[in-house]
């Protein structure tokens, strides 16, 4: 039986990271995902997870709406993020805020990584943790993986700089959120920098 404290924390992380940021929108109003977005997802997830030698990464099936409210401002990492953001393309930052007002459905087949991507709805992820002995049940199904979510990237008009948020939870006191900065070099998106903006 899952500990109520652990379940409450799990639901809090998932809710803060996905649904509490903005109301769900109907399919007609959802944001769209471009080929560049999928290339950025692949570059970012590969940068963060390829060294872990994952077989599969569990990913929430729709984009988040940016950074969970208060996360960057209320942690000791927020100042570092603000410093990097000041030096980053203002246009990409504004595009990030504009694009992440709505969720977008993800197609895992379009994210090209060395490990597999499996999509889970928030309900599926919650049921897996509730019915499988907490995070142990989750890790039995998805070894070495946490539950990850991505925002839509903010991209400047030159299509050469991008900003993305990635959040993950892997246990009661295991998780974090990252702002990832990318540059396009010779037609390929590459991670230029990252900053951890929250940690549990």
mmCIF file of N, CA, C and O in Angstrom, residues 159-199:
data_model
loop_
_atom_site.group_PDB
_atom_site.id
_atom_site.type_symbol
_atom_site.label_atom_id
_atom_site.label_comp_id
_atom_site.label_asym_id
_atom_site.label_seq_id
_atom_site.Cartn_x
_atom_site.Cartn_y
_atom_site.Cartn_z
ATOM 1 N N UNK A 159 15.722 31.418 -35.819
ATOM 2 C CA UNK A 159 15.686 29.964 -35.673
ATOM 3 C C UNK A 159 17.055 29.402 -35.285
ATOM 4 O O UNK A 159 17.451 28.329 -35.727
ATOM 5 N N UNK A 160 17.760 30.151 -34.419
ATOM 6 C CA UNK A 160 19.101 29.716 -34.040
ATOM 7 C C UNK A 160 19.312 29.602 -32.536
ATOM 8 O O UNK A 160 20.315 29.059 -32.093
ATOM 9 N N UNK A 161 18.361 30.112 -31.729
ATOM 10 C CA UNK A 161 18.459 30.025 -30.267
ATOM 11 C C UNK A 161 17.125 29.548 -29.709
ATOM 12 O O UNK A 161 16.066 29.984 -30.168
ATOM 13 N N UNK A 162 17.196 28.662 -28.713
ATOM 14 C CA UNK A 162 15.961 28.115 -28.133
ATOM 15 C C UNK A 162 16.106 27.949 -26.635
ATOM 16 O O UNK A 162 17.206 27.779 -26.102
ATOM 17 N N UNK A 163 14.961 27.980 -25.968
ATOM 18 C CA UNK A 163 14.870 27.831 -24.513
ATOM 19 C C UNK A 163 13.789 26.809 -24.227
ATOM 20 O O UNK A 163 12.694 26.886 -24.775
ATOM 21 N N UNK A 164 14.102 25.844 -23.356
ATOM 22 C CA UNK A 164 13.119 24.815 -23.021
ATOM 23 C C UNK A 164 13.168 24.504 -21.532
ATOM 24 O O UNK A 164 14.215 24.586 -20.900
ATOM 25 N N UNK A 165 12.014 24.126 -20.976
ATOM 26 C CA UNK A 165 11.917 23.655 -19.601
ATOM 27 C C UNK A 165 11.701 22.149 -19.608
ATOM 28 O O UNK A 165 10.888 21.624 -20.373
ATOM 29 N N UNK A 166 12.450 21.451 -18.744
ATOM 30 C CA UNK A 166 12.271 20.010 -18.538
ATOM 31 C C UNK A 166 12.146 19.771 -17.041
ATOM 32 O O UNK A 166 12.967 20.265 -16.255
ATOM 33 N N UNK A 167 11.119 19.048 -16.632
ATOM 34 C CA UNK A 167 10.938 18.694 -15.229
ATOM 35 C C UNK A 167 10.849 17.191 -15.079
ATOM 36 O O UNK A 167 10.405 16.495 -15.996
ATOM 37 N N UNK A 168 11.303 16.679 -13.946
ATOM 38 C CA UNK A 168 11.253 15.231 -13.717
ATOM 39 C C UNK A 168 11.059 14.943 -12.243
ATOM 40 O O UNK A 168 11.517 15.685 -11.379
ATOM 41 N N UNK A 169 10.370 13.830 -11.963
ATOM 42 C CA UNK A 169 10.219 13.329 -10.606
ATOM 43 C C UNK A 169 10.520 11.841 -10.638
ATOM 44 O O UNK A 169 10.080 11.136 -11.547
ATOM 45 N N UNK A 170 11.322 11.360 -9.695
ATOM 46 C CA UNK A 170 11.716 9.949 -9.713
ATOM 47 C C UNK A 170 11.546 9.253 -8.363
ATOM 48 O O UNK A 170 11.780 8.055 -8.253
ATOM 49 N N UNK A 171 11.148 9.978 -7.333
ATOM 50 C CA UNK A 171 10.877 9.391 -6.019
ATOM 51 C C UNK A 171 10.401 10.509 -5.108
ATOM 52 O O UNK A 171 10.323 11.661 -5.521
ATOM 53 N N UNK A 172 10.160 10.185 -3.847
ATOM 54 C CA UNK A 172 9.644 11.169 -2.908
ATOM 55 C C UNK A 172 10.606 12.359 -2.755
ATOM 56 O O UNK A 172 10.191 13.493 -2.660
ATOM 57 N N UNK A 173 11.891 12.099 -2.740
ATOM 58 C CA UNK A 173 12.870 13.181 -2.653
ATOM 59 C C UNK A 173 13.850 13.089 -3.812
ATOM 60 O O UNK A 173 15.064 13.169 -3.637
ATOM 61 N N UNK A 174 13.316 12.904 -4.993
ATOM 62 C CA UNK A 174 14.153 12.770 -6.185
ATOM 63 C C UNK A 174 13.439 13.451 -7.338
ATOM 64 O O UNK A 174 12.404 12.974 -7.797
ATOM 65 N N UNK A 175 13.945 14.566 -7.757
ATOM 66 C CA UNK A 175 13.341 15.263 -8.878
ATOM 67 C C UNK A 175 13.987 16.617 -9.057
ATOM 68 O O UNK A 175 14.751 17.085 -8.209
ATOM 69 N N UNK A 176 13.715 17.237 -10.171
ATOM 70 C CA UNK A 176 14.268 18.549 -10.438
ATOM 71 C C UNK A 176 13.717 19.138 -11.712
ATOM 72 O O UNK A 176 13.072 18.456 -12.507
ATOM 73 N N UNK A 177 13.955 20.418 -11.878
ATOM 74 C CA UNK A 177 13.530 21.120 -13.075
ATOM 75 C C UNK A 177 14.702 21.861 -13.679
ATOM 76 O O UNK A 177 15.556 22.384 -12.950
ATOM 77 N N UNK A 178 14.760 21.908 -15.002
ATOM 78 C CA UNK A 178 15.880 22.523 -15.711
ATOM 79 C C UNK A 178 15.388 23.497 -16.768
ATOM 80 O O UNK A 178 14.410 23.233 -17.463
ATOM 81 N N UNK A 179 16.082 24.608 -16.889
ATOM 82 C CA UNK A 179 15.968 25.455 -18.054
ATOM 83 C C UNK A 179 17.145 25.081 -18.940
ATOM 84 O O UNK A 179 18.294 25.048 -18.481
ATOM 85 N N UNK A 180 16.861 24.779 -20.195
ATOM 86 C CA UNK A 180 17.903 24.344 -21.120
ATOM 87 C C UNK A 180 17.989 25.354 -22.256
ATOM 88 O O UNK A 180 16.977 25.737 -22.842
ATOM 89 N N UNK A 181 19.198 25.787 -22.540
ATOM 90 C CA UNK A 181 19.472 26.755 -23.590
ATOM 91 C C UNK A 181 20.131 26.026 -24.751
ATOM 92 O O UNK A 181 21.098 25.286 -24.550
ATOM 93 N N UNK A 182 19.621 26.235 -25.964
ATOM 94 C CA UNK A 182 20.146 25.536 -27.131
ATOM 95 C C UNK A 182 20.495 26.503 -28.250
ATOM 96 O O UNK A 182 19.876 27.567 -28.387
ATOM 97 N N UNK A 183 21.496 26.122 -29.049
ATOM 98 C CA UNK A 183 21.865 26.844 -30.259
ATOM 99 C C UNK A 183 21.757 25.889 -31.437
ATOM 100 O O UNK A 183 21.987 24.686 -31.289
ATOM 101 N N UNK A 184 21.433 26.440 -32.604
ATOM 102 C CA UNK A 184 21.398 25.623 -33.812
ATOM 103 C C UNK A 184 22.713 25.822 -34.556
ATOM 104 O O UNK A 184 23.050 26.937 -34.951
ATOM 105 N N UNK A 185 23.438 24.727 -34.731
ATOM 106 C CA UNK A 185 24.739 24.780 -35.395
ATOM 107 C C UNK A 185 24.747 23.810 -36.565
ATOM 108 O O UNK A 185 24.514 22.616 -36.379
ATOM 109 N N UNK A 186 25.024 24.343 -37.756
ATOM 110 C CA UNK A 186 25.023 23.520 -38.976
ATOM 111 C C UNK A 186 23.735 22.711 -39.122
ATOM 112 O O UNK A 186 23.754 21.522 -39.454
ATOM 113 N N UNK A 187 22.619 23.364 -38.816
ATOM 114 C CA UNK A 187 21.316 22.738 -38.980
ATOM 115 C C UNK A 187 20.918 21.781 -37.879
ATOM 116 O O UNK A 187 19.862 21.135 -37.963
ATOM 117 N N UNK A 188 21.710 21.695 -36.810
ATOM 118 C CA UNK A 188 21.423 20.747 -35.722
ATOM 119 C C UNK A 188 21.334 21.477 -34.383
ATOM 120 O O UNK A 188 22.193 22.296 -34.062
ATOM 121 N N UNK A 189 20.284 21.160 -33.620
ATOM 122 C CA UNK A 189 20.120 21.776 -32.296
ATOM 123 C C UNK A 189 21.057 21.112 -31.300
ATOM 124 O O UNK A 189 21.107 19.892 -31.213
ATOM 125 N N UNK A 190 21.798 21.954 -30.545
ATOM 126 C CA UNK A 190 22.732 21.449 -29.542
ATOM 127 C C UNK A 190 22.556 22.218 -28.247
ATOM 128 O O UNK A 190 22.330 23.427 -28.256
ATOM 129 N N UNK A 191 22.657 21.511 -27.132
ATOM 130 C CA UNK A 191 22.535 22.157 -25.820
ATOM 131 C C UNK A 191 23.771 23.010 -25.570
ATOM 132 O O UNK A 191 24.900 22.526 -25.664
ATOM 133 N N UNK A 192 23.541 24.291 -25.262
ATOM 134 C CA UNK A 192 24.636 25.211 -24.971
ATOM 135 C C UNK A 192 24.846 25.352 -23.470
ATOM 136 O O UNK A 192 25.970 25.521 -23.000
ATOM 137 N N UNK A 193 23.758 25.278 -22.711
ATOM 138 C CA UNK A 193 23.844 25.454 -21.260
ATOM 139 C C UNK A 193 22.551 24.953 -20.627
ATOM 140 O O UNK A 193 21.533 24.802 -21.305
ATOM 141 N N UNK A 194 22.616 24.710 -19.350
ATOM 142 C CA UNK A 194 21.429 24.306 -18.600
ATOM 143 C C UNK A 194 21.567 24.850 -17.190
ATOM 144 O O UNK A 194 22.680 25.094 -16.712
ATOM 145 N N UNK A 195 20.444 25.057 -16.533
ATOM 146 C CA UNK A 195 20.481 25.445 -15.127
ATOM 147 C C UNK A 195 19.368 24.719 -14.383
ATOM 148 O O UNK A 195 18.239 24.627 -14.872
ATOM 149 N N UNK A 196 19.726 24.152 -13.247
ATOM 150 C CA UNK A 196 18.770 23.469 -12.384
ATOM 151 C C UNK A 196 18.033 24.537 -11.583
ATOM 152 O O UNK A 196 18.647 25.256 -10.801
ATOM 153 N N UNK A 197 16.723 24.681 -11.806
ATOM 154 C CA UNK A 197 15.980 25.752 -11.142
ATOM 155 C C UNK A 197 15.187 25.285 -9.938
ATOM 156 O O UNK A 197 14.715 26.097 -9.155
ATOM 157 N N UNK A 198 14.973 23.979 -9.793
ATOM 158 C CA UNK A 198 14.385 23.463 -8.559
ATOM 159 C C UNK A 198 14.857 22.029 -8.354
ATOM 160 O O UNK A 198 15.242 21.341 -9.284
ATOM 161 N N UNK A 199 14.838 21.625 -7.096
ATOM 162 C CA UNK A 199 15.344 20.307 -6.715
ATOM 163 C C UNK A 199 14.536 19.811 -5.529
ATOM 164 O O UNK A 199 14.212 20.589 -4.636
#
